[in-house]
Coordinates of C-alpha atoms in Angstrom, one line a residue:
X1 CA -4.4 -16.6 -27.5
X2 CA -0.4 -17.3 -24.8
X3 CA -0.7 -18.6 -21.1
X4 CA 0.5 -15.8 -18.7
X5 CA 1.8 -16.1 -14.8
X6 CA 0.8 -14.0 -12.6
X7 CA 1.0 -13.3 -9.3
X8 CA -2.3 -11.8 -7.1
X9 CA -3.0 -12.0 -4.3
X10 CA -3.9 -15.6 -4.0
X11 CA -0.4 -16.2 -5.0
X12 CA 1.3 -17.1 -8.7
X13 CA -0.6 -18.8 -11.3
X14 CA -1.2 -19.0 -14.5
X15 CA -4.2 -17.6 -16.4
X16 CA -5.6 -18.4 -20.0
X17 CA -8.2 -17.5 -22.0
X18 CA -9.6 -20.2 -25.0
X19 CA -12.4 -19.7 -26.9
X20 CA -14.5 -21.8 -25.0
X21 CA -13.5 -19.7 -20.9
X22 CA -14.3 -16.8 -23.3
X23 CA -17.6 -17.4 -24.0
X24 CA -19.0 -18.6 -21.3
X25 CA -17.6 -15.0 -20.0
X26 CA -19.5 -13.8 -22.2
X27 CA -22.8 -15.9 -20.6
X28 CA -21.5 -14.7 -16.9
X29 CA -21.1 -10.9 -18.2
X30 CA -23.6 -10.4 -20.4
X31 CA -21.6 -8.7 -22.8
X32 CA -17.9 -10.0 -25.7
X33 CA -15.6 -10.0 -24.0
X34 CA -14.4 -6.8 -25.6
X35 CA -16.8 -5.5 -23.9
X36 CA -16.2 -6.6 -20.6
X37 CA -12.2 -5.3 -21.4
X38 CA -13.3 -1.4 -21.9
X39 CA -15.9 -1.7 -19.0
X40 CA -13.2 -2.2 -17.1
X41 CA -9.9 -0.6 -18.2
X42 CA -12.5 3.2 -18.2
X43 CA -13.8 2.1 -14.3
X44 CA -17.6 1.4 -15.5
X45 CA -17.4 -2.6 -14.7
X46 CA -19.4 -4.8 -13.0
X47 CA -18.6 -7.0 -10.5
X48 CA -18.7 -10.7 -12.4
X49 CA -16.6 -8.6 -15.2
X50 CA -13.4 -8.5 -12.5
X51 CA -14.1 -12.6 -11.4
X52 CA -14.8 -14.2 -13.5
X53 CA -11.6 -14.1 -15.9
X54 CA -10.0 -15.1 -12.6
X55 CA -12.0 -17.8 -12.3
X56 CA -12.2 -18.8 -16.1
X57 CA -8.4 -18.0 -15.9
X58 CA -7.2 -20.4 -13.9
X59 CA -9.4 -22.6 -15.4
X60 CA -7.9 -22.1 -19.0
X61 CA -4.8 -22.3 -17.1
X62 CA -5.0 -25.6 -16.2
X63 CA -6.6 -25.5 -12.8
X64 CA -9.7 -28.0 -11.7
X65 CA -12.8 -26.3 -12.1
X66 CA -13.0 -27.2 -8.0
X67 CA -10.4 -25.4 -6.8
X68 CA -10.4 -22.3 -8.9
X69 CA -14.2 -21.6 -8.4
X70 CA -13.0 -22.0 -4.1
X71 CA -9.4 -19.6 -4.9
X72 CA -11.6 -17.0 -6.5
X73 CA -14.2 -17.1 -3.4
X74 CA -11.1 -17.4 -0.8
X75 CA -9.3 -13.8 -2.6
X76 CA -11.9 -11.9 -5.0
X77 CA -15.0 -12.9 -3.4
X78 CA -13.1 -11.1 -0.2
X79 CA -11.7 -8.0 -1.6
X80 CA -11.8 -5.1 -3.0
X81 CA -12.2 -5.7 -5.4
X82 CA -10.6 -2.8 -7.4
X83 CA -6.9 -5.0 -6.0
X84 CA -7.9 -7.2 -9.0
X85 CA -8.8 -4.4 -12.3
X86 CA -5.6 -4.6 -13.5
X87 CA -5.1 -9.3 -13.1
X88 CA -9.1 -9.4 -14.8
X89 CA -7.8 -7.2 -18.0
X90 CA -4.8 -8.7 -18.3
X91 CA -6.4 -11.9 -18.6
X92 CA -8.3 -10.9 -21.0
X93 CA -6.0 -8.1 -23.1
X94 CA -4.3 -11.0 -23.6
X95 CA -6.5 -13.0 -25.1
X96 CA -7.2 -10.3 -27.5
X97 CA -4.8 -8.4 -28.4
X98 CA -1.1 -9.4 -29.8
X99 CA 1.8 -10.1 -27.5
X100 CA 3.3 -6.1 -28.1
X101 CA -0.6 -5.3 -28.8
X102 CA -1.8 -6.5 -25.3
X103 CA 1.1 -4.8 -23.2
X104 CA 1.0 -1.0 -24.8
X105 CA -3.0 -1.0 -24.8
X106 CA -2.6 -2.3 -21.1
X107 CA -0.2 -0.1 -19.9
X108 CA -1.8 3.2 -22.1
X109 CA -4.5 2.3 -19.7
X110 CA -4.2 1.9 -16.9
X111 CA -1.0 3.6 -16.7
X112 CA -1.5 6.8 -18.5
X113 CA -5.5 7.5 -18.8
X114 CA -7.2 5.4 -15.8
X115 CA -6.1 6.7 -12.0
X116 CA -7.7 5.6 -9.2
X117 CA -10.1 8.5 -9.6
X118 CA -11.0 6.7 -12.1
X119 CA -11.6 3.3 -11.0
X120 CA -14.2 4.8 -8.3
X121 CA -17.7 4.0 -9.4
X122 CA -20.0 6.7 -10.5
X123 CA -21.4 6.6 -6.5
X124 CA -17.9 6.4 -4.7
X125 CA -16.8 9.8 -6.5
X126 CA -19.5 11.7 -5.8
X127 CA -20.0 10.9 -1.9
X128 CA -16.0 12.6 -2.2
X129 CA -14.6 8.7 -1.5
X130 CA -11.4 8.3 -2.7
X131 CA -8.0 5.5 -2.3
X132 CA -4.2 6.2 -2.7
X133 CA -1.9 3.9 -5.7
X134 CA -0.4 2.2 -2.7
X135 CA -3.6 1.1 -1.2
X136 CA -4.9 -0.6 -3.9
X137 CA -2.5 -2.4 -4.4
X138 CA -0.6 -3.9 -7.2
X139 CA 0.1 -7.4 -9.6
X140 CA 3.7 -8.3 -10.5
X141 CA 2.4 -10.2 -14.1
X142 CA 4.9 -12.2 -16.3
X143 CA 4.1 -13.1 -19.4
X144 CA 5.2 -16.8 -22.0
X145 CA 4.0 -17.5 -25.2
X146 CA 2.4 -20.6 -25.8
X147 CA 2.3 -22.6 -29.4

């Protein structure tokens, strides 16, 4: 499990999920981390699949629980959640995979297989709603390994 610096709507922060945080993620999402990761990368996500990895990742990166909760309330709960999928996937991927595997997996799934259309829920797809790449926003991800 490595710490990752991510620039996201809440600023630039360190994120890390330890075993303790992964167990909390399981409880909040009612699924194991691998299943949550799969839901995120296939567009079958639930709200807490995005919110909880970010909050828990901030805590694992060293942020106080109260501060992490406030930051998530301000920048996650008030924003379009699809803008934060890459952030959540990166946080979980760094906890589950070796650095090379996480990078390849995230890039392959999100750049190659996961188009903006595939990120829409079945309901959004059926009513003709769509969005462009520029409307999604972006995250800048820098990784650093820790021992």
